[in-house]
mmCIF file of C-alpha atoms and ligand atoms in Angstrom:
data_model
loop_
_atom_site.group_PDB
_atom_site.id
_atom_site.type_symbol
_atom_site.label_atom_id
_atom_site.label_comp_id
_atom_site.label_asym_id
_atom_site.label_seq_id
_atom_site.Cartn_x
_atom_site.Cartn_y
_atom_site.Cartn_z
ATOM 1 C CA MET A 1 97.666 88.178 137.374
ATOM 2 C CA ASN A 2 97.321 87.612 133.651
ATOM 3 C CA ILE A 3 98.071 83.905 133.165
ATOM 4 C CA ASP A 4 100.219 83.175 130.128
ATOM 5 C CA SER A 5 98.891 79.972 128.571
ATOM 6 C CA ASN A 6 102.297 79.074 127.073
ATOM 7 C CA ILE A 7 103.815 79.064 130.542
ATOM 8 C CA LYS A 8 100.846 77.285 132.114
ATOM 9 C CA GLU A 9 101.140 74.458 129.612
ATOM 10 C CA LYS A 10 104.718 73.847 130.730
ATOM 11 C CA ILE A 11 103.944 73.693 134.432
ATOM 12 C CA VAL A 12 103.572 70.305 136.069
ATOM 13 C CA LEU A 13 102.825 70.401 139.773
ATOM 14 C CA ALA A 14 103.897 67.386 141.841
ATOM 15 C CA LEU A 15 101.189 66.389 144.312
ATOM 16 C CA ASP A 16 103.664 64.756 146.703
ATOM 17 C CA VAL A 17 101.464 64.920 149.790
ATOM 18 C CA GLU A 18 100.269 62.429 152.352
ATOM 19 C CA LYS A 19 96.569 63.138 152.513
ATOM 20 C CA ILE A 20 93.993 63.377 149.758
ATOM 21 C CA GLU A 21 92.571 66.537 151.344
ATOM 22 C CA GLU A 22 95.937 68.256 150.965
ATOM 23 C CA ALA A 23 96.100 67.164 147.324
ATOM 24 C CA LYS A 24 92.630 68.534 146.624
ATOM 25 C CA GLU A 25 93.492 71.796 148.332
ATOM 26 C CA LEU A 26 96.589 72.156 146.141
ATOM 27 C CA VAL A 27 94.599 71.386 142.997
ATOM 28 C CA SER A 28 91.841 73.827 143.753
ATOM 29 C CA GLU A 29 94.275 76.577 144.752
ATOM 30 C CA LEU A 30 96.795 76.138 141.960
ATOM 31 C CA ALA A 31 94.703 74.940 139.000
ATOM 32 C CA PRO A 32 94.631 78.429 137.415
ATOM 33 C CA TYR A 33 98.453 78.304 137.159
ATOM 34 C CA THR A 34 99.015 74.621 136.418
ATOM 35 C CA GLY A 35 98.774 72.760 133.124
ATOM 36 C CA THR A 36 99.249 69.314 134.619
ATOM 37 C CA PHE A 37 99.055 67.778 138.088
ATOM 38 C CA LYS A 38 101.367 64.850 138.765
ATOM 39 C CA VAL A 39 100.165 62.025 140.994
ATOM 40 C CA GLY A 40 103.054 59.874 142.176
ATOM 41 C CA LEU A 41 103.380 56.601 144.019
ATOM 42 C CA GLN A 42 102.751 58.046 147.480
ATOM 43 C CA LEU A 43 99.327 59.474 146.697
ATOM 44 C CA PHE A 44 98.409 56.732 144.249
ATOM 45 C CA MET A 45 99.198 53.907 146.673
ATOM 46 C CA GLY A 46 97.292 55.724 149.385
ATOM 47 C CA TYR A 47 94.170 56.744 147.496
ATOM 48 C CA GLY A 48 94.219 55.204 144.038
ATOM 49 C CA LEU A 49 92.489 57.329 141.467
ATOM 50 C CA GLU A 50 90.386 59.297 143.945
ATOM 51 C CA VAL A 51 92.017 62.605 143.146
ATOM 52 C CA VAL A 52 91.790 62.183 139.364
ATOM 53 C CA ASN A 53 88.263 63.374 138.751
ATOM 54 C CA TYR A 54 89.011 66.382 140.877
ATOM 55 C CA ILE A 55 92.014 67.241 138.698
ATOM 56 C CA LEU A 56 90.106 66.684 135.475
ATOM 57 C CA SER A 57 87.157 68.736 136.701
ATOM 58 C CA LYS A 58 89.516 71.730 136.967
ATOM 59 C CA ASN A 59 90.401 71.375 133.271
ATOM 60 C CA ALA A 60 93.947 70.366 134.100
ATOM 61 C CA ASN A 61 95.887 67.403 132.768
ATOM 62 C CA PHE A 62 96.504 64.357 134.925
ATOM 63 C CA PHE A 63 99.993 62.820 134.958
ATOM 64 C CA LEU A 64 100.245 59.372 136.483
ATOM 65 C CA ASP A 65 103.847 59.064 137.655
ATOM 66 C CA VAL A 66 104.185 55.384 138.529
ATOM 67 C CA LYS A 67 107.027 54.482 136.120
ATOM 68 C CA LEU A 68 105.853 51.180 134.634
ATOM 69 C CA HIS A 69 108.405 48.379 134.266
ATOM 70 C CA ASP A 70 107.114 44.887 133.463
ATOM 71 C CA ILE A 71 106.729 42.430 130.594
ATOM 72 C CA PRO A 72 105.330 44.013 127.399
ATOM 73 C CA ASN A 73 101.862 42.454 127.647
ATOM 74 C CA THR A 74 101.348 43.616 131.241
ATOM 75 C CA VAL A 75 102.545 47.104 130.391
ATOM 76 C CA LYS A 76 100.259 47.227 127.356
ATOM 77 C CA LYS A 77 97.211 46.310 129.430
ATOM 78 C CA ALA A 78 98.201 48.701 132.228
ATOM 79 C CA SER A 79 98.660 51.494 129.675
ATOM 80 C CA GLU A 80 95.169 50.874 128.312
ATOM 81 C CA ASN A 81 93.726 51.239 131.791
ATOM 82 C CA ILE A 82 95.817 54.296 132.600
ATOM 83 C CA VAL A 83 94.268 56.045 129.599
ATOM 84 C CA LEU A 84 90.825 54.681 130.430
ATOM 85 C CA ASN A 85 91.200 56.257 133.856
ATOM 86 C CA GLY A 86 91.838 59.675 132.403
ATOM 87 C CA ALA A 87 95.614 60.126 132.378
ATOM 88 C CA ASN A 88 96.938 62.531 129.758
ATOM 89 C CA PHE A 89 100.550 61.822 130.758
ATOM 90 C CA PHE A 90 102.313 58.793 132.200
ATOM 91 C CA ASN A 91 105.823 57.432 132.378
ATOM 92 C CA ILE A 92 107.673 54.155 131.990
ATOM 93 C CA HIS A 93 111.227 52.930 132.573
ATOM 94 C CA CYS A 94 113.274 52.810 129.380
ATOM 95 C CA THR A 95 115.259 49.939 130.898
ATOM 96 C CA GLY A 96 112.145 47.797 130.328
ATOM 97 C CA GLY A 97 113.386 47.625 126.728
ATOM 98 C CA LEU A 98 112.146 48.509 123.272
ATOM 99 C CA GLU A 99 109.326 45.956 123.134
ATOM 100 C CA MET A 100 107.953 47.062 126.496
ATOM 101 C CA MET A 101 107.971 50.718 125.458
ATOM 102 C CA LYS A 102 106.297 49.898 122.150
ATOM 103 C CA ALA A 103 103.660 47.920 124.035
ATOM 104 C CA ALA A 104 102.910 50.942 126.228
ATOM 105 C CA ARG A 105 102.494 53.125 123.141
ATOM 106 C CA GLU A 106 100.254 50.563 121.486
ATOM 107 C CA GLY A 107 98.049 50.018 124.540
ATOM 108 C CA ALA A 108 97.716 53.726 125.272
ATOM 109 C CA ASP A 109 96.994 54.739 121.690
ATOM 110 C CA SER A 110 94.440 52.015 121.061
ATOM 111 C CA MET A 111 92.508 52.959 124.197
ATOM 112 C CA ALA A 112 92.712 56.672 123.323
ATOM 113 C CA ALA A 113 91.323 55.896 119.855
ATOM 114 C CA LYS A 114 88.524 53.831 121.369
ATOM 115 C CA LEU A 115 87.616 56.743 123.646
ATOM 116 C CA ASN A 116 88.032 59.270 120.861
ATOM 117 C CA LYS A 117 90.665 61.070 122.892
ATOM 118 C CA LYS A 118 94.066 62.541 122.127
ATOM 119 C CA PRO A 119 96.826 59.946 122.680
ATOM 120 C CA PRO A 120 98.578 60.562 126.006
ATOM 121 C CA VAL A 121 102.107 61.905 126.370
ATOM 122 C CA ILE A 122 104.284 58.939 127.356
ATOM 123 C CA LEU A 123 107.638 59.837 128.850
ATOM 124 C CA GLY A 124 110.556 57.504 129.371
ATOM 125 C CA VAL A 125 112.625 57.488 132.533
ATOM 126 C CA THR A 126 116.178 56.878 131.318
ATOM 127 C CA MET A 127 118.274 56.558 134.469
ATOM 128 C CA LEU A 128 116.899 57.409 137.879
ATOM 129 C CA THR A 129 118.947 60.230 139.377
ATOM 130 C CA SER A 130 119.572 57.937 142.332
ATOM 131 C CA ILE A 131 121.584 55.605 140.061
ATOM 132 C CA SER A 132 125.150 56.878 140.132
ATOM 133 C CA GLN A 133 128.138 55.873 138.035
ATOM 134 C CA ASP A 134 129.228 53.725 140.965
ATOM 135 C CA VAL A 135 125.958 51.741 140.851
ATOM 136 C CA LEU A 136 126.322 51.230 137.107
ATOM 137 C CA ASP A 137 129.959 50.126 137.431
ATOM 138 C CA ASN A 138 129.846 48.043 140.563
ATOM 139 C CA GLN A 139 126.294 46.777 141.020
ATOM 140 C CA PHE A 140 125.047 46.361 137.454
ATOM 141 C CA GLU A 141 128.545 45.989 135.960
ATOM 142 C CA ILE A 142 127.448 47.973 132.909
ATOM 143 C CA ASN A 143 130.570 49.290 131.354
ATOM 144 C CA LYS A 144 129.208 52.650 130.193
ATOM 145 C CA ASN A 145 129.292 56.245 131.250
ATOM 146 C CA VAL A 146 126.003 57.073 133.021
ATOM 147 C CA SER A 147 125.147 60.041 130.762
ATOM 148 C CA ASP A 148 125.964 58.098 127.578
ATOM 149 C CA PHE A 149 123.752 55.286 128.821
ATOM 150 C CA ALA A 150 120.904 57.732 129.486
ATOM 151 C CA ILE A 151 121.232 59.105 125.927
ATOM 152 C CA LYS A 152 121.268 55.576 124.517
ATOM 153 C CA LEU A 153 118.020 54.858 126.401
ATOM 154 C CA ALA A 154 116.491 58.099 125.125
ATOM 155 C CA HIS A 155 117.204 56.942 121.551
ATOM 156 C CA LEU A 156 115.437 53.653 122.309
ATOM 157 C CA ALA A 157 112.475 55.570 123.754
ATOM 158 C CA LYS A 158 112.212 57.590 120.539
ATOM 159 C CA GLU A 159 112.453 54.460 118.430
ATOM 160 C CA ALA A 160 109.610 52.947 120.461
ATOM 161 C CA GLY A 161 107.415 55.958 119.741
ATOM 162 C CA LEU A 162 107.498 57.589 123.162
ATOM 163 C CA ASP A 163 106.973 61.348 123.218
ATOM 164 C CA GLY A 164 110.024 62.182 125.258
ATOM 165 C CA VAL A 165 111.971 61.608 128.443
ATOM 166 C CA VAL A 166 112.406 62.854 131.973
ATOM 167 C CA ALA A 167 115.788 64.513 132.451
ATOM 168 C CA SER A 168 117.636 66.947 134.666
ATOM 169 C CA PRO A 169 117.853 70.585 133.528
ATOM 170 C CA MET A 170 121.550 69.943 132.800
ATOM 171 C CA GLU A 171 120.705 67.378 130.144
ATOM 172 C CA VAL A 172 118.017 69.184 128.140
ATOM 173 C CA GLU A 173 120.272 70.733 125.524
ATOM 174 C CA THR A 174 122.122 67.491 124.800
ATOM 175 C CA ILE A 175 118.878 65.528 124.514
ATOM 176 C CA LYS A 176 117.304 68.084 122.185
ATOM 177 C CA LYS A 177 120.468 68.133 120.067
ATOM 178 C CA GLU A 178 120.666 64.351 119.879
ATOM 179 C CA LEU A 179 116.988 63.449 119.648
ATOM 180 C CA GLY A 180 115.505 66.484 117.917
ATOM 181 C CA ALA A 181 113.507 69.504 119.017
ATOM 182 C CA ASP A 182 110.187 67.645 118.902
ATOM 183 C CA PHE A 183 111.287 65.016 121.393
ATOM 184 C CA LYS A 184 109.811 66.275 124.656
ATOM 185 C CA VAL A 185 111.823 66.813 127.822
ATOM 186 C CA LEU A 186 110.298 67.123 131.280
ATOM 187 C CA CYS A 187 112.577 68.371 134.027
ATOM 188 C CA PRO A 188 112.316 67.914 137.776
ATOM 189 C CA GLY A 189 114.874 69.485 140.111
ATOM 190 C CA ILE A 190 113.505 72.986 139.571
ATOM 191 C CA ARG A 191 114.325 75.636 142.144
ATOM 192 C CA PRO A 192 113.702 79.374 141.799
ATOM 193 C CA LYS A 193 116.581 81.457 143.185
ATOM 194 C CA TRP A 194 114.594 82.314 146.304
ATOM 195 C CA SER A 195 113.623 78.788 147.319
ATOM 196 C CA LEU A 196 115.301 76.068 149.392
ATOM 197 C CA VAL A 197 117.267 73.383 147.554
ATOM 198 C CA ASP A 198 115.949 70.472 149.732
ATOM 199 C CA ASP A 199 117.517 67.136 148.715
ATOM 200 C CA GLN A 200 117.806 67.945 144.993
ATOM 201 C CA LYS A 201 121.327 67.985 143.571
ATOM 202 C CA ARG A 202 121.286 69.042 139.923
ATOM 203 C CA ILE A 203 118.944 72.007 140.038
ATOM 204 C CA ALA A 204 118.140 74.991 137.844
ATOM 205 C CA THR A 205 115.663 77.857 137.913
ATOM 206 C CA PRO A 206 112.354 77.615 136.025
ATOM 207 C CA SER A 207 113.391 80.189 133.435
ATOM 208 C CA ALA A 208 116.861 78.747 132.851
ATOM 209 C CA THR A 209 115.334 75.300 132.341
ATOM 210 C CA ILE A 210 112.782 76.591 129.849
ATOM 211 C CA LYS A 211 115.488 78.618 128.091
ATOM 212 C CA ARG A 212 117.484 75.423 127.627
ATOM 213 C CA GLY A 213 114.491 73.963 125.819
ATOM 214 C CA ALA A 214 112.503 72.006 128.428
ATOM 215 C CA ASP A 215 108.907 71.370 127.377
ATOM 216 C CA TYR A 216 107.700 70.811 130.931
ATOM 217 C CA ILE A 217 109.051 71.759 134.354
ATOM 218 C CA VAL A 218 108.044 69.893 137.493
ATOM 219 C CA LEU A 219 107.369 72.196 140.410
ATOM 220 C CA GLY A 220 107.238 70.538 143.809
ATOM 221 C CA ARG A 221 108.250 71.789 147.208
ATOM 222 C CA ALA A 222 109.353 75.187 145.880
ATOM 223 C CA VAL A 223 105.641 75.892 145.516
ATOM 224 C CA THR A 224 103.838 73.374 147.728
ATOM 225 C CA LYS A 225 105.893 74.235 150.834
ATOM 226 C CA ALA A 226 105.944 77.980 150.213
ATOM 227 C CA GLU A 227 104.335 80.143 152.850
ATOM 228 C CA ASN A 228 102.106 81.670 150.193
ATOM 229 C CA ARG A 229 101.701 79.244 147.299
ATOM 230 C CA ILE A 230 99.925 81.620 144.954
ATOM 231 C CA GLU A 231 102.570 84.238 145.519
ATOM 232 C CA ALA A 232 105.267 81.629 144.819
ATOM 233 C CA MET A 233 103.568 80.622 141.561
ATOM 234 C CA GLU A 234 103.122 84.226 140.495
ATOM 235 C CA LYS A 235 106.789 84.950 141.213
ATOM 236 C CA ILE A 236 107.735 81.978 139.036
ATOM 237 C CA TYR A 237 105.506 83.231 136.201
ATOM 238 C CA GLU A 238 106.994 86.713 136.460
ATOM 239 C CA GLU A 239 110.532 85.370 136.442
ATOM 240 C CA ILE A 240 109.871 83.249 133.370
ATOM 241 C CA LYS A 241 108.198 86.155 131.555
ATOM 242 C CA GLU A 242 111.046 88.516 132.373
ATOM 243 C CA GLU A 243 113.853 86.133 131.491
ATOM 244 C CA LEU A 244 112.229 84.948 128.310
ATOM 245 C CA CYS A 245 111.176 88.486 127.412
ATOM 246 C CA LEU A 246 107.554 87.465 127.017
ATOM 247 C CA GLN A 247 105.001 90.239 126.915
ATOM 248 C CA HIS A 248 103.357 91.134 130.207
HETATM 249 O O1 C5P B 1 109.780 68.880 145.591
HETATM 250 P P1 C5P B 1 110.606 68.680 144.356
HETATM 251 O O2 C5P B 1 110.610 69.859 143.432
HETATM 252 O O3 C5P B 1 112.000 68.189 144.671
HETATM 253 O O4 C5P B 1 109.835 67.513 143.570
HETATM 254 C C1 C5P B 1 110.347 66.938 142.415
HETATM 255 C C2 C5P B 1 109.383 65.954 141.839
HETATM 256 O O5 C5P B 1 109.987 65.392 140.677
HETATM 257 C C3 C5P B 1 109.035 64.770 142.744
HETATM 258 O O6 C5P B 1 107.703 64.369 142.454
HETATM 259 C C4 C5P B 1 110.029 63.697 142.329
HETATM 260 O O7 C5P B 1 109.540 62.392 142.512
HETATM 261 C C5 C5P B 1 110.185 63.993 140.835
HETATM 262 N N1 C5P B 1 111.472 63.542 140.269
HETATM 263 C C6 C5P B 1 112.701 63.987 140.711
HETATM 264 N N2 C5P B 1 113.852 63.538 140.135
HETATM 265 C C7 C5P B 1 113.810 62.669 139.137
HETATM 266 C C8 C5P B 1 112.583 62.202 138.661
HETATM 267 C C9 C5P B 1 111.410 62.673 139.257
HETATM 268 O O8 C5P B 1 112.758 64.807 141.611
HETATM 269 N N3 C5P B 1 114.925 62.274 138.569
#
């Protein structure tokens, strides 16, 4: 298949697997189709940075998804080391506040400059999808609508100099409208029509999510648990090309 580089750049594959061998297998099989591989807490806590060099050796980006949330100085130092260790993307909780987010930007950018590298893409996590209105009302006693609060946090993230936020496909258009087209949006909860929904609630297809303006889509089980992963990826590429009327 002819790989469209505009699509590839948008594809983030979640390496949510138990064993390092499985992660390496996914990277080596899917690197031709994947702009960025995302290493989350499960793999990172199990194996640290072991998989990173493997990802980087395939000319793919490395996204460290560990959602930092600490005092500004700690986050600044952690951000320096995240960049030192080769991450091109990482994320932090917006609820850590403006100063913490600015500290992440500062730490990451100063290390990137020292290494003569492009500054990483730092994405803010506004509200975890597991935090419902009920949690906001009754546990945190924050008297705000959950979506309005997420938008408020996205504004803070922009003010702090973050590149964008993580959001559901349903929120992309609002975020782009409110924060501007350049403010990046990465969407998990992606399910092609033919795949299982699993435990995701607010889902959309890859093409619909990109049509709404998402800069990155996170593919997880729809591809990693497919019987034929390459075939699944190729179907996703075809669907995006068709729906977005890109040239074959
Ligand atoms: O397998 P699936 O496509 O559901 O994987 C989604 C990925 O996106 C996982 O790595 C998950 O941690 C991440 N994610 C999510 N929902 C969020 C934020 C991140 O599913 N709100």
